[in-house]
Coordinates of C-alpha atoms in Angstrom, one line a residue:
M1 CA 61.9 111.1 13.4
N2 CA 62.3 111.1 9.7
P3 CA 60.6 107.9 8.5
D4 CA 63.0 107.6 5.5
I5 CA 66.0 107.4 7.8
K6 CA 64.3 104.8 9.9
A7 CA 63.4 102.8 6.8
Q8 CA 66.9 103.0 5.3
L9 CA 68.4 101.7 8.5
Q10 CA 65.9 98.9 8.7
K11 CA 66.8 97.9 5.1
I12 CA 70.6 97.9 5.8
Q13 CA 70.0 95.8 9.0
D14 CA 67.9 93.3 7.1
H15 CA 70.5 93.0 4.4
L16 CA 73.3 92.3 6.9
R17 CA 71.2 89.6 8.5
S18 CA 70.7 87.9 5.1
L19 CA 74.5 87.8 4.6
G20 CA 74.9 85.5 7.6
N21 CA 77.6 85.7 10.3
H22 CA 81.1 86.7 9.1
P23 CA 83.8 88.0 11.5
L24 CA 84.8 90.8 9.2
D25 CA 81.2 92.1 9.1
E26 CA 80.9 92.3 12.9
P27 CA 82.0 96.0 13.4
I28 CA 79.7 97.1 10.6
R29 CA 76.8 95.0 11.9
L30 CA 77.2 96.5 15.4
S31 CA 77.5 100.1 14.1
V32 CA 74.2 99.7 12.1
Q33 CA 72.4 98.0 15.0
K34 CA 73.6 100.8 17.3
A35 CA 72.4 103.6 14.9
F36 CA 69.0 101.9 14.4
H37 CA 68.3 101.3 18.0
D38 CA 69.6 104.7 19.1
V39 CA 67.1 106.5 17.0
M40 CA 64.4 104.2 18.4
I41 CA 65.3 104.9 22.0
L42 CA 65.7 108.7 21.3
E43 CA 62.2 108.7 19.7
A44 CA 60.7 106.8 22.6
L45 CA 62.3 109.1 25.2
L46 CA 61.3 112.3 23.5
M47 CA 57.7 111.0 23.0
K48 CA 57.5 110.0 26.6
S49 CA 58.9 113.4 27.8
A50 CA 56.6 115.4 25.6
G51 CA 53.6 114.1 27.6
S52 CA 55.2 114.7 31.0
P53 CA 56.0 118.4 31.6
D54 CA 57.5 117.6 35.0
R55 CA 60.4 115.7 33.4
G56 CA 62.3 118.8 32.5
T57 CA 63.0 121.1 29.5
P58 CA 63.7 119.8 26.0
D59 CA 67.4 120.4 26.6
T60 CA 67.3 118.3 29.8
R61 CA 65.5 115.5 27.9
L62 CA 68.0 115.6 25.1
E63 CA 70.8 115.4 27.7
Q64 CA 69.2 112.4 29.3
A65 CA 69.0 110.7 25.9
R66 CA 72.6 111.4 25.3
T67 CA 73.5 109.9 28.6
I68 CA 71.9 106.6 27.7
L69 CA 73.0 106.5 24.0
G70 CA 76.5 107.8 24.4
E71 CA 77.6 105.7 27.4
K72 CA 80.4 103.3 26.3
D73 CA 81.3 102.0 29.8
L74 CA 79.1 98.9 30.4
G75 CA 79.3 99.4 34.2
K76 CA 78.1 103.0 34.1
L77 CA 75.3 102.0 31.7
L78 CA 74.1 99.2 34.0
D79 CA 74.3 101.4 37.1
F80 CA 72.2 104.1 35.4
A81 CA 69.6 101.5 34.3
L82 CA 69.3 99.9 37.7
D83 CA 69.0 103.2 39.5
T84 CA 66.1 104.1 37.1
L85 CA 64.4 100.7 37.4
V86 CA 64.7 100.7 41.3
A87 CA 63.0 104.1 41.4
M88 CA 60.4 103.2 38.8
T89 CA 59.3 100.1 40.7
S90 CA 59.8 101.4 44.3
A91 CA 62.1 98.5 44.9
N92 CA 64.6 98.4 47.7
R93 CA 67.3 96.7 45.6
G94 CA 68.0 95.8 42.0
F95 CA 70.3 93.3 40.4
L96 CA 71.3 92.6 36.8
T97 CA 72.4 89.0 37.0
T98 CA 72.2 85.5 35.5
L99 CA 73.1 81.9 36.2
S100 CA 76.4 80.7 34.8
A101 CA 76.8 77.3 33.1
D102 CA 77.8 75.7 36.4
G103 CA 74.7 77.1 38.2
A104 CA 76.5 79.9 40.1
V105 CA 75.0 83.4 40.4
D106 CA 76.8 85.8 38.1
V107 CA 76.0 89.4 39.1
F108 CA 76.8 92.1 36.6
T109 CA 75.9 95.0 38.9
A110 CA 73.7 95.6 42.0
R111 CA 72.1 98.8 43.3
R112 CA 69.9 99.8 46.1
I113 CA 67.6 102.7 46.7
G114 CA 69.3 106.0 46.9
H115 CA 71.8 105.3 44.0
Q116 CA 74.0 103.1 46.2
E117 CA 75.9 99.9 45.6
V118 CA 74.9 96.5 47.2
M119 CA 77.7 94.9 49.2
D120 CA 78.4 91.1 48.5
P121 CA 75.5 91.0 46.0
G122 CA 75.9 87.3 45.1
S123 CA 74.7 86.2 48.6
Q124 CA 71.6 88.5 48.4
I125 CA 69.9 86.7 45.5
S126 CA 67.7 83.6 45.6
R127 CA 69.2 81.1 43.1
A128 CA 65.9 79.2 43.1
I129 CA 63.9 82.3 42.1
L130 CA 66.5 83.1 39.4
S131 CA 66.2 79.6 38.1
D132 CA 62.4 79.6 38.1
S133 CA 62.3 82.9 36.2
L134 CA 64.3 81.4 33.3
R135 CA 61.5 78.9 32.9
Q136 CA 58.9 81.7 32.4
S137 CA 57.4 82.3 28.9
P138 CA 59.3 85.1 27.0
G139 CA 58.2 88.5 28.2
Q140 CA 56.6 87.2 31.4
P141 CA 58.1 88.3 34.8
L142 CA 58.1 86.1 37.8
I143 CA 56.7 87.8 40.9
I144 CA 57.1 86.1 44.3
S145 CA 55.6 87.1 47.6
S146 CA 56.9 85.6 50.8
R147 CA 53.4 86.2 52.3
D148 CA 51.7 84.0 49.6
Q149 CA 54.4 81.3 49.5
P150 CA 55.9 81.0 53.0
G151 CA 58.7 78.5 53.3
R152 CA 59.2 78.0 49.6
Y153 CA 62.2 80.2 49.1
E154 CA 64.6 80.0 52.1
T155 CA 66.9 82.8 50.9
I156 CA 64.4 85.6 50.9
Q157 CA 63.1 84.5 54.3
R158 CA 66.6 84.6 55.8
L159 CA 67.2 88.1 54.2
E160 CA 63.7 89.3 55.4
V161 CA 62.7 90.1 51.8
G162 CA 58.9 90.5 51.3
S163 CA 58.6 90.1 47.5
V164 CA 60.8 89.6 44.5
L165 CA 60.3 90.4 40.8
A166 CA 62.5 88.5 38.3
F167 CA 62.4 89.4 34.6
P168 CA 64.6 87.7 32.0
I169 CA 65.8 90.2 29.4
H170 CA 66.3 88.8 25.8
W171 CA 67.6 90.2 22.6
E172 CA 67.1 88.4 19.3
G173 CA 66.4 85.1 21.2
E174 CA 69.5 85.3 23.4
L175 CA 69.3 85.8 27.1
V176 CA 71.2 89.0 28.0
A177 CA 70.5 89.2 31.8
V178 CA 67.8 88.8 34.4
L179 CA 66.5 91.9 36.2
Y180 CA 66.0 90.9 39.8
L181 CA 64.2 93.4 42.1
D182 CA 63.2 93.0 45.7
R183 CA 61.3 94.8 48.5
D184 CA 61.7 94.2 52.2
E185 CA 58.9 92.7 54.4
T186 CA 57.6 96.1 55.5
A187 CA 56.7 97.1 51.9
E188 CA 53.7 96.1 49.8
P189 CA 54.4 93.2 47.5
F190 CA 55.1 94.0 43.8
Q191 CA 52.0 94.5 41.7
T192 CA 51.6 94.5 37.9
G193 CA 50.7 98.2 37.3
F194 CA 54.2 99.3 36.2
L195 CA 55.0 96.2 34.1
P196 CA 54.3 97.8 30.7
S197 CA 56.8 100.6 31.5
L198 CA 59.3 98.2 33.0
M199 CA 59.2 95.9 30.0
E200 CA 59.5 98.8 27.6
F201 CA 62.6 100.1 29.5
C202 CA 64.1 96.6 29.4
S203 CA 63.5 96.3 25.7
M204 CA 65.3 99.6 25.1
L205 CA 68.1 98.5 27.3
A206 CA 68.5 95.0 25.8
P207 CA 70.1 95.9 22.4
R208 CA 72.6 98.4 24.0
L209 CA 73.5 95.8 26.6
F210 CA 73.9 93.1 23.9
Q211 CA 76.0 95.4 21.7
L212 CA 78.3 96.5 24.5
R213 CA 78.8 93.0 25.6
R214 CA 79.6 91.9 22.0
L215 CA 82.1 94.7 21.6
R216 CA 83.7 93.8 25.0
D217 CA 84.0 90.2 23.8
L218 CA 85.7 91.4 20.6
E219 CA 88.1 93.5 22.6
T220 CA 88.9 90.6 24.9
M221 CA 89.7 88.4 21.9
A222 CA 92.1 91.0 20.7
T223 CA 93.8 91.7 24.0
P224 CA 93.4 88.8 26.5
A225 CA 93.5 90.0 30.1
I226 CA 92.9 88.7 33.6
P227 CA 89.0 88.7 34.2
E228 CA 87.8 91.6 36.4
N229 CA 86.1 89.2 38.8
E230 CA 89.1 86.8 39.1
F231 CA 90.0 86.9 42.8
I232 CA 91.9 83.6 43.2
Y233 CA 95.0 82.4 41.5
E234 CA 96.5 79.1 42.8
G235 CA 95.3 79.9 46.3
V236 CA 96.5 83.5 46.2
I237 CA 93.6 85.9 46.9
G238 CA 93.0 89.5 45.9
N239 CA 91.6 91.8 43.3
S240 CA 93.5 95.1 43.9
G241 CA 95.6 96.6 41.1
V242 CA 98.9 95.7 42.7
F243 CA 97.7 92.1 43.2
R244 CA 96.7 91.8 39.6
D245 CA 100.0 93.2 38.4
T246 CA 101.8 90.5 40.5
I247 CA 99.7 87.7 39.1
R248 CA 100.1 88.9 35.6
I249 CA 103.9 88.7 35.9
T250 CA 103.6 85.4 37.7
R251 CA 101.6 83.9 34.9
R252 CA 104.2 85.0 32.3
V253 CA 107.1 83.8 34.3
A254 CA 105.8 80.4 35.3
P255 CA 106.2 78.5 32.0
S256 CA 109.8 79.6 31.5
E257 CA 113.0 78.2 33.0
A258 CA 114.1 81.6 34.4
T259 CA 115.4 81.9 37.9
V260 CA 112.9 84.0 40.0
L261 CA 113.6 86.2 43.0
I262 CA 110.5 87.0 45.1
L263 CA 110.8 90.1 47.3
G264 CA 108.4 91.0 50.1
E265 CA 107.9 91.4 53.8
S266 CA 107.4 88.4 56.0
G267 CA 103.9 87.1 55.8
T268 CA 103.1 88.4 52.3
G269 CA 102.7 84.9 50.7
K270 CA 106.1 84.4 49.0
E271 CA 105.9 80.6 49.3
L272 CA 102.4 80.6 47.8
I273 CA 103.7 82.5 44.8
A274 CA 106.6 80.1 44.5
R275 CA 104.3 77.1 44.5
A276 CA 102.1 78.8 41.9
I277 CA 105.1 79.3 39.7
H278 CA 106.0 75.6 40.1
R279 CA 102.4 74.3 39.5
N280 CA 102.2 76.3 36.2
S281 CA 105.6 75.4 34.9
R282 CA 106.8 72.5 32.7
R283 CA 108.2 71.0 35.9
K284 CA 104.9 70.7 37.7
S285 CA 105.1 66.9 37.6
G286 CA 108.4 67.1 39.5
P287 CA 109.0 67.8 43.2
F288 CA 108.7 71.2 44.9
V289 CA 111.2 71.4 47.7
A290 CA 111.1 74.4 50.1
V291 CA 114.1 75.3 52.2
N292 CA 114.0 78.0 54.9
C293 CA 117.6 79.3 55.0
T294 CA 117.0 81.0 58.4
A295 CA 115.7 77.9 60.1
I296 CA 118.8 75.7 59.5
P297 CA 121.8 76.1 61.7
A298 CA 124.8 77.6 59.9
D299 CA 127.0 74.4 60.5
L300 CA 124.3 72.2 58.9
I301 CA 123.0 74.2 56.0
E302 CA 125.6 73.0 53.5
S303 CA 124.8 69.4 54.2
E304 CA 121.1 70.2 54.0
L305 CA 121.4 71.8 50.6
F306 CA 124.0 69.7 49.0
G307 CA 124.0 66.4 50.9
H308 CA 126.9 64.5 52.4
E309 CA 128.9 61.3 51.9
K310 CA 129.3 58.5 54.4
G311 CA 131.9 59.5 57.0
A312 CA 132.0 63.1 55.9
F313 CA 131.7 64.2 59.6
T314 CA 130.9 62.6 62.9
G315 CA 127.5 61.0 62.8
A316 CA 127.4 60.8 58.9
L317 CA 126.8 57.0 58.9
Q318 CA 125.5 56.9 55.3
R319 CA 125.3 59.0 52.2
K320 CA 122.4 61.5 52.3
P321 CA 121.1 63.4 49.3
G322 CA 120.6 67.1 49.9
K323 CA 117.7 69.4 49.0
F324 CA 119.0 70.1 45.5
E325 CA 119.1 66.4 44.7
Q326 CA 115.6 65.9 46.2
A327 CA 114.3 68.7 43.8
A328 CA 115.8 67.0 40.7
E329 CA 113.6 67.8 37.6
G330 CA 111.5 70.0 39.8
T331 CA 111.8 73.3 41.7
I332 CA 113.8 74.3 44.7
F333 CA 112.5 77.2 46.7
L334 CA 115.2 79.0 48.8
D335 CA 113.3 81.1 51.3
E336 CA 115.1 83.9 53.1
I337 CA 118.1 83.6 50.8
G338 CA 119.5 86.8 52.3
D339 CA 120.4 84.8 55.4
L340 CA 122.6 82.3 53.6
P341 CA 126.1 82.4 55.0
L342 CA 128.6 84.2 52.7
D343 CA 130.9 81.2 52.5
L344 CA 128.2 79.1 51.0
Q345 CA 127.1 81.6 48.4
G346 CA 129.9 80.6 46.0
K347 CA 128.8 77.0 46.1
L348 CA 125.2 78.0 45.4
L349 CA 126.3 80.2 42.5
R350 CA 128.1 77.2 40.9
A351 CA 125.0 75.0 41.4
I352 CA 122.8 77.5 39.6
Q353 CA 125.2 78.3 36.9
E354 CA 126.6 74.9 36.1
R355 CA 124.0 72.7 37.7
T356 CA 126.8 70.9 39.4
F357 CA 127.9 70.7 43.1
D358 CA 129.9 68.5 45.4
R359 CA 128.3 66.7 48.4
V360 CA 130.0 67.4 51.8
G361 CA 133.0 65.0 51.9
G362 CA 132.5 64.1 48.3
T363 CA 135.1 64.0 45.5
Q364 CA 132.8 63.5 42.4
P365 CA 130.6 66.3 41.1
V366 CA 126.9 65.7 41.2
Q367 CA 124.8 67.0 38.3
V368 CA 121.2 68.0 38.9
D369 CA 118.5 69.6 36.7
V370 CA 116.5 71.9 38.9
R371 CA 114.8 75.3 38.7
V372 CA 115.6 77.8 41.4
V373 CA 113.1 80.2 42.9
A374 CA 114.4 82.3 45.8
A375 CA 112.8 84.8 48.2
T376 CA 113.8 87.3 50.8
N377 CA 112.5 90.1 53.0
R378 CA 115.9 91.8 53.0
N379 CA 117.4 94.4 50.6
L380 CA 119.9 92.3 48.7
R381 CA 121.2 95.3 46.7
S382 CA 122.2 97.1 50.0
M383 CA 123.7 93.8 51.2
V384 CA 125.8 93.6 48.0
E385 CA 127.1 97.2 48.7
T386 CA 128.1 96.2 52.2
Q387 CA 129.7 93.0 51.0
Q388 CA 127.2 90.8 52.9
F389 CA 125.9 89.2 49.7
R390 CA 127.9 88.2 46.6
E391 CA 127.2 90.5 43.7
D392 CA 127.5 87.7 41.1
L393 CA 125.0 85.6 43.0
Y394 CA 122.6 88.5 43.3
Y395 CA 122.6 89.0 39.5
R396 CA 122.3 85.3 38.9
L397 CA 119.2 85.1 41.2
N398 CA 117.7 88.4 40.0
V399 CA 116.9 87.3 36.4
I400 CA 113.2 88.1 37.1
S401 CA 112.1 89.7 40.3
L402 CA 108.5 89.7 41.7
H403 CA 107.7 92.3 44.3
L404 CA 104.8 91.3 46.7
P405 CA 103.1 94.3 48.2
P406 CA 102.5 94.4 52.0
L407 CA 98.9 94.0 53.1
R408 CA 98.7 97.7 54.1
N409 CA 99.1 98.6 50.4
R410 CA 96.3 96.4 49.2
K411 CA 93.6 97.1 51.8
T412 CA 90.8 96.6 49.4
D413 CA 91.7 92.9 49.3
I414 CA 91.2 92.5 53.1
P415 CA 87.4 91.6 52.9
L416 CA 88.2 89.0 50.2
L417 CA 91.0 87.5 52.3
V418 CA 88.7 87.4 55.4
R419 CA 86.0 85.5 53.4
H420 CA 88.7 83.1 52.1
L421 CA 90.4 82.5 55.5
L422 CA 87.3 82.0 57.6
P423 CA 86.2 78.6 56.3
A424 CA 89.7 77.0 56.8
L425 CA 89.9 78.5 60.3
E426 CA 86.4 77.2 61.2
Q427 CA 87.3 73.7 60.1
K428 CA 90.5 73.8 62.1
N429 CA 88.7 74.9 65.3
G430 CA 85.5 72.9 64.8
L431 CA 83.3 76.0 64.3
S432 CA 80.8 77.1 61.6
G433 CA 78.8 80.1 60.4
T434 CA 81.2 82.8 61.6
V435 CA 80.6 86.3 60.2
V436 CA 82.4 89.6 60.7
A437 CA 80.3 92.6 61.7
D438 CA 80.7 95.8 59.6
E439 CA 82.4 97.8 62.3
A440 CA 84.9 95.0 62.9
M441 CA 85.6 94.6 59.2
E442 CA 86.2 98.4 58.9
A443 CA 88.7 98.1 61.8
L444 CA 90.5 95.3 60.0
V445 CA 90.8 97.4 56.9
T446 CA 92.2 100.3 58.9
W447 CA 94.9 98.4 60.7
G448 CA 98.5 98.6 59.2
W449 CA 99.2 94.8 59.4
P450 CA 102.9 94.7 60.1
G451 CA 102.7 90.9 60.0
N452 CA 100.7 91.0 56.8
I453 CA 98.5 88.0 55.8
R454 CA 99.9 85.8 58.5
E455 CA 99.0 88.3 61.2
L456 CA 95.5 88.7 59.7
E457 CA 95.0 84.9 59.9
N458 CA 96.0 84.9 63.5
V459 CA 93.8 87.8 64.4
L460 CA 90.8 86.1 62.8
E461 CA 91.4 82.8 64.6
R462 CA 91.6 84.6 67.9
A463 CA 88.5 86.6 67.3
M464 CA 86.6 83.5 66.0
I465 CA 87.3 81.6 69.2
L466 CA 86.5 84.6 71.5
C467 CA 83.3 85.9 69.8
E468 CA 79.8 85.2 70.9
N469 CA 77.1 83.7 68.6
G470 CA 79.5 83.4 65.7
V471 CA 79.7 87.2 65.1
I472 CA 83.1 88.8 65.3
R473 CA 82.6 92.3 66.7
L474 CA 85.0 95.2 67.7
R475 CA 85.4 93.9 71.2
D476 CA 86.8 90.6 69.8
L477 CA 89.7 92.3 68.1
P478 CA 93.2 92.8 69.8
P479 CA 93.7 96.0 71.6
E480 CA 96.4 97.3 69.3
I481 CA 93.9 97.2 66.4
L482 CA 91.3 99.2 68.3
D483 CA 94.0 101.7 69.5
D484 CA 94.9 102.3 65.9
A485 CA 91.2 103.1 65.0
P486 CA 89.9 105.3 67.9
D487 CA 87.2 106.8 65.8
I488 CA 85.3 103.5 65.5
R489 CA 85.6 102.3 69.1
P490 CA 82.4 102.3 71.1
S491 CA 81.9 105.4 73.3
G492 CA 79.1 106.9 75.2
E493 CA 79.2 110.1 73.2
M494 CA 78.7 108.5 69.7
N495 CA 76.1 106.1 68.4
L496 CA 77.1 103.4 65.9
E497 CA 75.9 105.3 62.8
A498 CA 78.0 108.4 63.9
Q499 CA 81.0 106.2 64.5
L500 CA 80.8 104.5 61.1
A501 CA 80.2 107.9 59.4
A502 CA 83.4 109.3 61.1
F503 CA 85.3 106.2 60.0
R504 CA 84.2 106.5 56.4
Q505 CA 85.2 110.2 56.4
Q506 CA 88.6 109.2 57.7
L507 CA 89.0 106.6 54.9
L508 CA 87.9 109.0 52.2
L509 CA 90.4 111.6 53.4
Q510 CA 93.2 109.0 53.5
A511 CA 92.4 107.8 50.0
L512 CA 92.3 111.3 48.6
E513 CA 95.6 112.2 50.3
K514 CA 97.3 109.1 48.9
S515 CA 96.0 109.8 45.4
A516 CA 96.9 113.5 45.5
G517 CA 93.3 114.4 45.0
N518 CA 92.7 112.2 42.0
K519 CA 89.2 110.9 42.6
S520 CA 89.4 108.1 40.1
Q521 CA 92.5 106.8 41.7
A522 CA 91.0 107.3 45.2
A523 CA 88.0 105.2 44.1
R524 CA 90.3 102.4 43.0
L525 CA 92.2 102.4 46.3
L526 CA 88.9 102.1 48.1
G527 CA 87.5 99.4 45.8
I528 CA 84.4 101.4 44.8
S529 CA 83.1 103.1 41.7
R530 CA 83.9 106.8 41.0
N531 CA 80.2 107.6 41.1
Y532 CA 79.8 106.0 44.6
L533 CA 82.9 108.0 45.8
H534 CA 81.2 111.2 44.7
Q535 CA 78.0 110.2 46.6
L536 CA 80.1 109.6 49.7
L537 CA 81.9 112.9 49.4
N538 CA 78.6 114.8 48.9
R539 CA 77.3 113.3 52.1
Q540 CA 80.3 114.8 54.0
V541 CA 79.6 118.3 52.8

């Protein structure tokens, strides 16, 4: 490298530091830091490669350098780094992680040997080891062997991990991440021979990781968005694209006074969304009153909604306020609004438009301040065309519509839903420690779920009660789910690995078919990275 270029970059960087921190200088500061550290990394890579003829030609080495230096996607950069570190240290798995302010394990990315992802990485890390590593002196890794310290770290014993190496990565005094590597019990514990190379690699990675995170923070400040790892919103669970779109609209709608129409099949969580709208509105201190229009007999629904006066009909011994009055200064949720009798739709329209109605048998109008959220699993537009639903009421309700996708269209959310539902079902049935075996989980993902989340909850409760030793297996699932996934049922002709491989191939083909061959879209449907999708496809060849 030309020493003059390096010296000039160093002078510019020192000058920027002397100016202090100013928001307008941030893009310039980051650009100079990137240029300075890119030439350092390029120099180190080329010097290392020059002494190692087996690492490829100069063109190959230059391409490797470009891969590191030109990568703008933080996820891809971390995957590349972890794959390299796992191979360098002969580890089984690697994690880039840290502890959040509340003590929770925050995993940036996780990889295992063979360039593969780690499933559910947060449960695979010892919080105690992570915490202990942060108390090490700067530049000092923490190496733990279960052989030398039996019983000290419960997590690694439960996971049958033989040794762990945890190395905090800092940049300019700020903790960027912790590199967490482990080996299983059959492997030799970590030694210190590779530490100089590991520390050098981490030092080269640190400024790029720091810069990319700062740039991402700046972008987030400019365009606020739902965090990528946000799975729960007011009790509604998911992380698929369609789920996030629904939540994004829900968040915008909630603070307003607009009438909302929620559309979706039975069991998709329409009432949960309605409650989320109420809890995030200006009426959250008021009542939330839910009315199922299907569950109330036709001759009683008017009285239930609008109340009645004393003597209005036989048995009306006193005045009774209806659901609209009970929801005053709050929200009334009209579920299955498509089943409301046609002769009552005009009275509902008046209540929404004028906030006025008459009790059954009453002569004085009643005024009420209430927000209306309605829901249906029927096609109201078609009902309007066949004169089963009033057109003026339809447009009054359909100020803002929310479409809740069926579970079959958000299959990547099923593992999240399972993990969320299990604890509540365990508490209900006096059980604990229930887990779902991989083959059973894959069967759950494959099933079409005509009853949506409600059906999933029922299937899990049944399987939880029937399973042995707290492990839900294929045999614990209903026959119709197994019939829909014949490739993964036990048979004498196929062992488990062959069954799972056949099932994965089936899922890959389905995802590619739905995405019209677009691999990026197929990866999103499956909830995996594009790189991992390519690895799976290559295995099928």
